[in-house]
Coordinates of C-alpha atoms and ligand atoms in Angstrom, one line a residue:
Chain S
M21 CA 203.2 232.6 94.2
M22 CA 200.1 231.0 92.6
D23 CA 198.3 233.6 91.3
K24 CA 201.4 235.7 90.1
F25 CA 202.2 232.6 88.0
G26 CA 203.3 234.3 85.0
I27 CA 206.9 234.7 85.3
V28 CA 208.7 232.1 86.6
D29 CA 212.3 232.6 87.4
A30 CA 214.3 230.3 85.9
S31 CA 217.1 229.9 87.9
N32 CA 215.1 228.4 90.8
L33 CA 213.3 226.1 89.7
D34 CA 214.8 222.2 90.1
P35 CA 214.3 219.1 87.9
N36 CA 214.6 216.5 89.7
F37 CA 211.2 217.5 91.6
K38 CA 209.5 216.3 88.9
Y39 CA 211.4 212.5 89.4
A40 CA 210.7 213.0 93.2
I41 CA 207.4 212.9 92.5
S42 CA 207.4 209.8 89.6
N43 CA 209.4 208.0 92.3
Q44 CA 206.5 208.7 95.3
L45 CA 203.2 206.0 94.8
G46 CA 200.5 207.3 92.8
G47 CA 202.7 209.7 91.9
E48 CA 203.7 207.5 89.0
N49 CA 202.2 209.4 85.6
I50 CA 203.2 212.2 86.4
K51 CA 205.6 212.6 83.3
R52 CA 201.9 211.7 81.1
C53 CA 200.1 214.9 81.4
F54 CA 200.3 216.5 78.0
Q55 CA 198.3 219.9 79.8
C56 CA 194.3 219.4 78.2
G57 CA 192.7 220.4 80.3
T58 CA 189.9 218.4 81.7
C59 CA 191.1 217.9 85.0
V60 CA 189.7 221.6 85.5
A61 CA 186.4 220.9 83.9
S62 CA 186.3 218.5 86.3
C63 CA 187.1 220.0 89.1
P64 CA 185.0 220.9 91.8
I65 CA 186.9 222.4 93.7
W66 CA 188.0 224.5 90.8
E67 CA 183.9 225.7 90.0
I68 CA 184.4 227.3 93.3
D69 CA 188.2 229.1 93.3
E70 CA 189.0 229.2 90.2
R71 CA 192.7 229.3 92.0
F72 CA 192.9 226.1 92.8
N73 CA 193.2 224.0 89.0
P74 CA 195.5 220.9 89.2
R75 CA 196.6 220.9 85.1
K76 CA 199.1 224.0 86.6
I77 CA 199.7 222.3 89.7
I78 CA 201.1 219.4 87.0
R79 CA 202.3 221.9 85.3
M80 CA 203.6 223.5 87.8
A81 CA 205.8 220.6 89.0
L82 CA 206.8 219.5 85.8
L83 CA 208.3 222.6 86.3
G84 CA 210.1 222.4 88.7
M85 CA 208.6 224.9 90.9
R86 CA 209.3 223.0 93.6
E87 CA 208.5 225.5 96.8
E88 CA 206.1 227.2 95.2
V89 CA 203.7 223.9 94.9
L90 CA 204.9 222.5 98.8
S91 CA 204.6 225.4 100.2
S92 CA 201.1 225.9 98.5
D93 CA 197.6 225.4 99.9
F94 CA 195.5 224.0 97.1
I95 CA 197.4 221.0 97.8
W96 CA 195.3 220.3 100.7
L97 CA 192.1 220.7 98.9
C98 CA 191.9 218.1 96.8
S99 CA 189.0 216.0 97.8
K100 CA 189.3 212.9 96.2
C101 CA 186.4 212.4 94.1
Y102 CA 188.1 210.9 91.5
A103 CA 185.9 213.5 88.8
C104 CA 189.5 214.0 87.2
Y105 CA 190.7 210.5 87.6
E106 CA 188.0 209.5 85.3
R107 CA 188.2 211.0 82.7
C108 CA 191.9 212.0 82.8
P109 CA 193.0 210.7 78.2
Q110 CA 197.0 210.3 80.2
D111 CA 196.0 207.9 83.4
V112 CA 198.3 210.5 84.9
K113 CA 195.9 209.4 88.5
I114 CA 195.6 213.3 89.5
T115 CA 194.0 211.6 92.6
E116 CA 196.8 209.5 93.5
L117 CA 199.3 212.6 92.1
M118 CA 197.8 215.0 94.5
G119 CA 198.4 212.6 97.2
A120 CA 202.2 211.8 96.2
I121 CA 202.6 215.9 96.4
A122 CA 201.2 216.5 99.3
S123 CA 203.2 213.4 100.8
I124 CA 205.6 215.1 99.9
A125 CA 205.1 218.3 101.4
E126 CA 204.6 216.5 104.3
R127 CA 208.1 215.6 104.9
E128 CA 209.7 218.8 103.2
G129 CA 207.0 220.2 106.0
K130 CA 208.2 218.4 109.3
E131 CA 212.0 218.7 107.8
G132 CA 211.2 222.3 108.0
N133 CA 212.4 222.8 104.4
V134 CA 208.4 224.1 103.2
V135 CA 205.8 225.8 106.1
I136 CA 202.8 223.8 105.3
K137 CA 199.8 226.7 106.8
S138 CA 196.9 224.3 106.5
K139 CA 195.1 222.5 109.2
K140 CA 194.7 219.2 107.6
P141 CA 197.7 217.5 107.8
I142 CA 197.0 217.6 111.3
F143 CA 194.4 215.7 111.8
D144 CA 195.4 213.1 109.5
K145 CA 198.0 212.9 112.0
A146 CA 195.4 211.9 114.5
F147 CA 194.0 209.4 112.6
T148 CA 196.7 207.7 112.1
N149 CA 198.2 207.7 115.1
S150 CA 195.1 206.3 116.0
I151 CA 195.8 203.6 113.6
R152 CA 199.2 203.6 114.7
K153 CA 197.9 203.3 117.9
Y154 CA 194.7 200.3 117.8
G155 CA 195.0 199.5 115.2
R156 CA 191.6 201.1 114.5
N157 CA 190.3 205.0 114.1
F158 CA 189.3 205.8 118.1
E159 CA 187.0 208.0 116.3
M160 CA 186.5 209.7 120.0
K161 CA 189.4 210.2 120.7
T162 CA 190.3 211.9 117.3
I163 CA 188.0 213.9 116.7
I164 CA 188.7 215.7 119.9
N165 CA 192.8 215.9 119.0
G166 CA 191.8 216.6 115.7
V167 CA 189.4 220.1 116.8
L168 CA 192.0 220.7 119.5
A169 CA 194.8 221.4 117.6
T170 CA 193.6 222.9 114.2
K171 CA 190.5 224.9 116.4
G172 CA 191.9 225.1 119.6
I173 CA 189.5 224.7 122.9
K174 CA 186.6 227.2 121.9
G175 CA 186.6 225.4 119.1
L176 CA 185.8 221.7 120.9
L177 CA 183.7 223.8 123.5
S178 CA 181.2 224.4 120.5
Y179 CA 180.6 220.8 119.5
T180 CA 179.5 220.3 123.5
S181 CA 176.2 220.2 123.0
D182 CA 176.1 218.8 119.3
G183 CA 178.7 216.1 122.1
F184 CA 176.1 214.7 124.1
T185 CA 173.9 214.2 121.3
I186 CA 176.1 212.2 120.2
L187 CA 177.0 210.1 122.9
K188 CA 172.9 209.8 124.0
K189 CA 172.2 207.9 120.0
G190 CA 175.0 205.5 121.5
K191 CA 177.7 206.5 118.4
L192 CA 180.8 206.9 120.0
G193 CA 182.3 204.3 122.1
L194 CA 184.2 205.7 124.9
R195 CA 186.9 203.1 124.9
P196 CA 188.4 201.8 121.6
E197 CA 188.8 198.6 119.7
K198 CA 192.5 197.5 119.1
V199 CA 193.0 195.3 117.3
K200 CA 194.4 191.7 118.4
E201 CA 197.9 190.9 116.0
M202 CA 199.5 195.6 117.0
S203 CA 202.7 193.3 115.9
Q204 CA 201.7 193.3 112.6
I205 CA 200.4 197.3 112.6
E206 CA 203.7 198.1 113.7
G207 CA 205.3 196.2 110.8
I208 CA 203.8 198.6 108.3
F209 CA 204.1 201.6 110.2
K210 CA 208.1 200.6 110.0
A211 CA 208.3 199.1 107.0
L212 CA 206.9 202.0 105.1
E213 CA 209.0 204.4 107.6
E214 CA 212.2 203.3 106.2
K215 CA 211.6 204.2 102.7
Chain D
M7 CA 175.9 183.6 100.1
N8 CA 178.7 183.7 102.7
F9 CA 181.1 187.4 102.6
A10 CA 183.9 188.0 105.3
Y11 CA 182.4 191.0 106.6
Y12 CA 184.7 194.6 106.9
P13 CA 182.2 197.1 108.7
G14 CA 184.9 199.6 108.9
C15 CA 185.6 201.9 112.1
Y16 CA 183.0 204.1 111.3
L17 CA 180.0 201.6 111.1
H18 CA 181.4 201.3 114.7
A19 CA 180.7 204.6 115.4
S20 CA 178.6 208.1 114.0
A21 CA 177.3 204.9 111.5
R22 CA 176.3 202.3 113.7
E23 CA 173.2 203.1 111.9
Y24 CA 174.5 201.6 108.7
D25 CA 175.9 198.4 110.4
M26 CA 172.7 198.1 112.1
S27 CA 170.9 198.1 109.0
T28 CA 173.5 196.4 106.8
M29 CA 173.4 193.2 109.0
A30 CA 169.5 193.0 109.5
V31 CA 168.6 193.0 105.8
C32 CA 171.8 191.1 105.1
K33 CA 169.4 188.4 107.5
V34 CA 166.0 188.9 105.5
L35 CA 167.7 189.0 102.0
G36 CA 170.4 185.5 102.9
I37 CA 173.6 187.5 103.1
G38 CA 175.5 185.9 105.0
L39 CA 177.7 187.5 106.9
S40 CA 181.1 186.8 109.1
E41 CA 183.4 189.6 110.1
L42 CA 186.5 189.6 108.9
E43 CA 189.1 188.2 112.8
D44 CA 191.0 191.2 113.4
W45 CA 190.2 193.3 110.8
N46 CA 192.1 197.0 111.1
C47 CA 191.6 200.2 109.7
C48 CA 192.0 200.8 105.7
G49 CA 193.2 204.1 106.2
A50 CA 191.0 206.3 105.3
L51 CA 190.9 209.9 103.0
E52 CA 193.4 210.7 105.9
A53 CA 196.6 207.7 105.3
S54 CA 199.4 208.5 102.9
N55 CA 199.0 206.4 99.5
P56 CA 202.0 203.2 100.4
L57 CA 199.7 203.0 103.5
T58 CA 196.3 202.7 103.4
L59 CA 197.4 199.9 100.6
S60 CA 199.4 198.4 103.5
L61 CA 196.8 198.5 105.8
S62 CA 194.5 198.0 103.5
A63 CA 196.3 194.8 102.1
R64 CA 196.3 193.3 105.2
N65 CA 193.3 192.8 105.7
L66 CA 192.4 191.3 102.7
V67 CA 194.7 189.1 103.4
I68 CA 193.1 187.9 106.1
A69 CA 190.1 187.4 104.5
K70 CA 192.3 185.2 101.8
K71 CA 192.9 183.5 104.8
E72 CA 189.1 182.4 105.9
G73 CA 188.6 181.9 102.3
L74 CA 185.5 184.2 102.5
D75 CA 185.4 187.8 99.9
V76 CA 184.7 190.6 101.2
L77 CA 182.0 192.9 100.8
V78 CA 181.6 196.9 102.7
P79 CA 179.4 199.2 103.5
C80 CA 181.2 202.1 103.3
S81 CA 181.7 203.4 99.7
I82 CA 186.2 204.8 101.4
C83 CA 186.8 201.1 103.2
F84 CA 185.8 200.2 99.8
N85 CA 188.1 202.0 97.7
N86 CA 190.6 201.5 99.5
L87 CA 190.3 197.8 100.3
S88 CA 189.8 197.6 95.6
R89 CA 192.3 200.1 95.6
A90 CA 194.9 197.6 97.0
N91 CA 193.8 194.8 95.3
S92 CA 194.1 196.3 92.0
A93 CA 196.9 197.6 93.3
I94 CA 198.9 194.3 94.0
R95 CA 196.9 192.6 91.1
E96 CA 198.4 194.9 88.7
G97 CA 201.9 193.8 89.0
G98 CA 204.3 196.9 89.6
I99 CA 206.5 198.8 92.4
A100 CA 203.2 199.1 94.8
K101 CA 203.0 195.5 94.6
T102 CA 205.7 195.3 96.2
V103 CA 205.5 197.3 98.4
I104 CA 202.2 196.1 100.4
N105 CA 204.1 192.9 100.0
E106 CA 207.0 194.3 102.1
A107 CA 205.2 195.9 104.5
I108 CA 202.2 193.3 105.5
G109 CA 205.4 191.0 104.7
E110 CA 203.3 188.1 102.9
S111 CA 203.1 187.3 99.9
Y112 CA 199.0 187.9 98.6
Q113 CA 198.3 188.1 94.9
G114 CA 195.2 189.8 94.7
E115 CA 192.8 186.2 95.1
V116 CA 190.1 187.7 96.9
E117 CA 187.7 189.9 95.8
V118 CA 186.1 193.0 97.3
R119 CA 182.0 193.9 97.3
H120 CA 179.8 197.1 97.4
L121 CA 177.3 196.0 99.3
L122 CA 175.0 197.8 96.9
D123 CA 176.7 195.7 94.2
V124 CA 175.4 192.7 95.5
I125 CA 171.8 193.8 96.6
V126 CA 171.9 195.3 92.5
N127 CA 173.0 192.4 91.0
D128 CA 173.8 189.1 92.8
I129 CA 170.8 189.3 94.6
G130 CA 169.3 191.1 92.3
L131 CA 166.0 193.6 92.1
E132 CA 163.4 190.7 90.7
K133 CA 163.7 189.5 94.0
L134 CA 164.2 192.1 96.2
S135 CA 160.8 193.6 95.5
K136 CA 159.1 190.4 96.1
E137 CA 160.6 190.6 99.7
V138 CA 158.8 194.0 100.1
K139 CA 156.1 193.5 102.3
V140 CA 155.1 197.7 102.6
P141 CA 156.0 198.8 99.0
L142 CA 156.5 202.2 99.7
K143 CA 154.3 204.0 97.4
G144 CA 154.2 207.7 97.1
L145 CA 157.9 208.5 99.0
K146 CA 160.1 210.1 96.8
S147 CA 163.7 210.4 97.1
V148 CA 166.9 211.3 95.2
P149 CA 169.7 208.6 94.9
Y150 CA 172.8 210.0 96.4
Y151 CA 176.3 208.5 95.0
G152 CA 178.5 210.4 95.2
C153 CA 182.9 209.9 94.4
L154 CA 183.7 206.4 95.6
T155 CA 180.4 204.5 95.4
I156 CA 181.6 205.1 91.3
R157 CA 184.1 205.9 90.8
P158 CA 187.5 205.7 89.4
S159 CA 185.8 203.2 87.7
K160 CA 188.1 200.3 86.9
V161 CA 188.8 200.4 90.8
S162 CA 184.9 199.9 91.6
K163 CA 183.7 198.6 88.2
F164 CA 180.4 197.6 89.1
D165 CA 178.0 201.5 87.9
D166 CA 178.9 203.3 85.5
P167 CA 180.6 206.7 86.2
D168 CA 178.6 209.0 84.4
T169 CA 175.3 207.5 84.2
P170 CA 174.8 205.5 87.6
R171 CA 172.0 203.6 88.1
S172 CA 172.0 200.6 90.8
L173 CA 171.1 203.4 93.4
D174 CA 168.9 204.7 91.1
D175 CA 167.0 201.3 90.4
M176 CA 166.7 200.4 93.4
I177 CA 164.6 202.7 95.5
K178 CA 161.9 202.0 92.0
A179 CA 162.3 198.4 93.0
L180 CA 161.6 198.8 96.4
G181 CA 158.1 201.3 94.8
A182 CA 159.6 204.5 96.1
D183 CA 159.6 207.0 93.5
C184 CA 163.4 207.8 92.5
L185 CA 163.4 211.9 91.1
P186 CA 166.1 213.0 88.3
F187 CA 169.2 214.6 90.9
K188 CA 171.9 216.7 88.9
H189 CA 173.5 216.2 92.0
K190 CA 174.0 212.1 92.5
K191 CA 177.7 212.1 91.5
D192 CA 179.1 215.4 92.6
C193 CA 181.3 215.4 95.9
C194 CA 180.3 216.4 99.5
G195 CA 183.1 218.1 100.8
G196 CA 183.6 216.3 103.3
N197 CA 187.5 215.4 103.4
L198 CA 187.8 219.3 102.6
L199 CA 185.4 220.3 106.5
M200 CA 189.6 220.1 108.0
S201 CA 191.5 222.0 105.6
S202 CA 188.4 224.3 104.5
E203 CA 185.3 224.1 106.1
E204 CA 183.6 226.9 103.4
F205 CA 183.9 224.6 100.9
S206 CA 182.6 221.1 102.0
L207 CA 179.4 222.8 104.2
K208 CA 178.8 225.2 100.2
M209 CA 179.0 221.6 98.3
T210 CA 177.2 219.9 100.8
G211 CA 174.3 222.6 101.0
D212 CA 174.4 222.8 97.0
I213 CA 173.5 219.4 96.3
L214 CA 170.7 219.4 100.1
S215 CA 169.4 222.5 97.9
E216 CA 169.0 220.8 94.8
A217 CA 166.7 217.4 96.7
K218 CA 165.1 219.6 98.6
E219 CA 163.6 221.7 95.7
L220 CA 162.9 218.7 93.9
G221 CA 159.9 218.0 96.7
A222 CA 161.7 215.2 97.7
D223 CA 161.3 213.3 101.6
C224 CA 164.3 212.0 102.0
V225 CA 168.6 211.0 100.3
T226 CA 169.5 208.0 100.2
V227 CA 173.0 207.0 100.0
A228 CA 175.1 204.6 100.1
C229 CA 178.5 206.3 102.1
P230 CA 179.3 207.3 105.8
L231 CA 180.8 211.1 105.2
C232 CA 178.5 211.1 102.9
H233 CA 175.8 210.6 105.4
A234 CA 177.7 212.7 108.1
M235 CA 178.0 215.7 104.9
L236 CA 174.4 215.7 104.5
D237 CA 173.3 214.6 107.8
Y238 CA 175.0 216.0 111.0
Q239 CA 175.9 219.4 109.0
Q240 CA 172.4 219.4 108.0
S241 CA 171.6 221.7 111.5
K242 CA 175.1 223.5 110.3
I243 CA 174.4 223.9 106.6
E244 CA 170.7 225.5 107.6
S245 CA 172.0 228.4 110.1
K246 CA 175.0 229.5 107.7
Y247 CA 173.0 230.2 105.1
D248 CA 169.7 231.0 106.5
I249 CA 168.1 228.2 105.3
A250 CA 165.0 225.0 106.5
I251 CA 165.8 222.0 105.0
D252 CA 165.1 219.3 107.4
L253 CA 165.0 216.4 105.1
P254 CA 165.6 213.0 106.2
I255 CA 169.1 211.2 104.8
L256 CA 168.9 206.8 104.6
Y257 CA 171.3 204.6 104.5
F258 CA 169.8 202.8 101.4
T259 CA 169.9 199.5 103.9
Q260 CA 167.2 201.5 106.5
L261 CA 165.4 202.3 103.1
I262 CA 165.6 198.6 102.6
G263 CA 164.4 197.9 105.3
L264 CA 161.9 200.0 105.9
A265 CA 160.2 198.4 102.1
L266 CA 161.2 194.7 104.7
G267 CA 158.9 196.1 107.4
L268 CA 161.7 196.3 109.5
G269 CA 161.8 197.4 112.6
E270 CA 162.7 201.3 113.3
K271 CA 164.8 199.7 115.8
E272 CA 166.3 197.5 113.9
L273 CA 167.7 199.8 111.7
G274 CA 169.0 202.4 113.6
L275 CA 165.9 205.4 112.2
D276 CA 166.9 206.8 115.6
K277 CA 170.0 207.4 115.4
N278 CA 169.5 209.2 112.3
F279 CA 170.2 213.6 113.2
V280 CA 168.1 214.8 111.2
S281 CA 164.5 213.5 112.3
T282 CA 163.1 210.3 110.4
I283 CA 159.9 209.7 111.6
K284 CA 158.7 211.2 108.1
L285 CA 159.2 208.2 106.7
R286 CA 158.3 205.3 108.6
R287 CA 155.8 203.4 108.3
E288 CA 155.4 201.9 110.9
Ligands
LIG7 S1 193.9 216.2 81.9 FE1 195.2 215.2 82.6 S2 195.9 215.4 80.3 FE2 194.6 216.8 80.5 S3 196.3 218.1 82.2 FE3 194.8 216.9 83.5 S4 196.2 215.7 84.4 FE4 197.0 216.7 82.1
LIG8 S1 189.8 214.6 93.3 FE1 190.9 216.7 93.6 S2 191.6 217.8 91.9 FE2 190.9 215.6 91.4 S3 189.2 216.8 90.4 FE3 188.3 216.0 92.0 S4 189.1 217.3 93.5 FE4 189.1 218.5 91.7

């Protein structure tokens, strides 16, 4: 794993991993990275926990450490702040690159090839399910489903009093808003699934 | 000045006060808004790259048919719609993927504009200050830009990513004091709430602590996720770190509305979690 980084087992490297990433939308520029570390110095997550190191993740990916990268918790900790993206001298577009790696991890996770511990993809799924069903985020349902899946029934119950305040303030609709041309939304999901 | 108004999902739900204050302020400033017909979610921070860009582009195609540029108050939607537009304009593989997914041949014909950009740069601060009925004299605010309002600058375009000033200048134009704020362009960690609540509350906590130490009366924001973190999560941060903050968090449209003399109901000032009573001037 990442903390034991230092000794790389060359027989386990996947030389094609970098191409899998550069073929994923957002991952195109990975091979441009020349390891200057500017991204690290800009990263607010690295500031909190030095184990989250965007330069290192990119290096590991370039080396072909497929499993280590895809099962790493850190790929789910990118906040999408674009601080690194803004400063990278090689225009690696790191924020989009992290998204591309996460997409691959999610796919491999679904196929049972890697184990993902983070709860983030579960919440993301609840969110995109809502888009697929309504064309918009039905916030109340997404939150309930997302919290249930990530924190369980106890976690959900801890939101009860907040829930009443939110409803009283008229902030969350009880019914979903739905796009009229839902066939167009379904078309987008279908077209991208087939890729 | 007419725009296709893209509220996005948050402004129709948990950020209702941003929607209300946007419409109220635009009406006074002469910015015509007609809601984009049959708009869909942009994908927010949750959908994958191809899905986000394609969902966003569908909205741009509708705007093109309406012959209008798109006006967006939410910085997350703004980032997604702008990224889709940039990707299309750059051509390349992303353009093909997007156009195939939406079944169109969109070429990037419309402009995507952040509401803050339109108010500061199109309406202009001179006109804005002329419209002020109740100068916010003595009110101290810190401007909080966060991430997606100003980054990536190649996509958002309207402000300087290192020394942003649109919110600063706007606060001053309303007669309020704008305090120098070190955390103005730091991330609130909102996207990490599900993967690491600890990190996200720490990031927001640091922002709130500085604002509190400076003696600000409120924080001015331009993004519903920043707002949810600083406002809704504030009480959780107070109990987690055992500190008292009690700092109102206003959408910049609510701050403008106060200076224009608009009513508290119209601006949704009762919908913020941290009470805004101290700021009302009626
Ligand atoms: S800033 Fe860019 S070039 Fe430098 S290490 Fe990070 S990704 Fe690589
Ligand atoms: S976008 Fe992600 S990797 Fe880049 S600085 Fe922000 S949190 Fe770190």
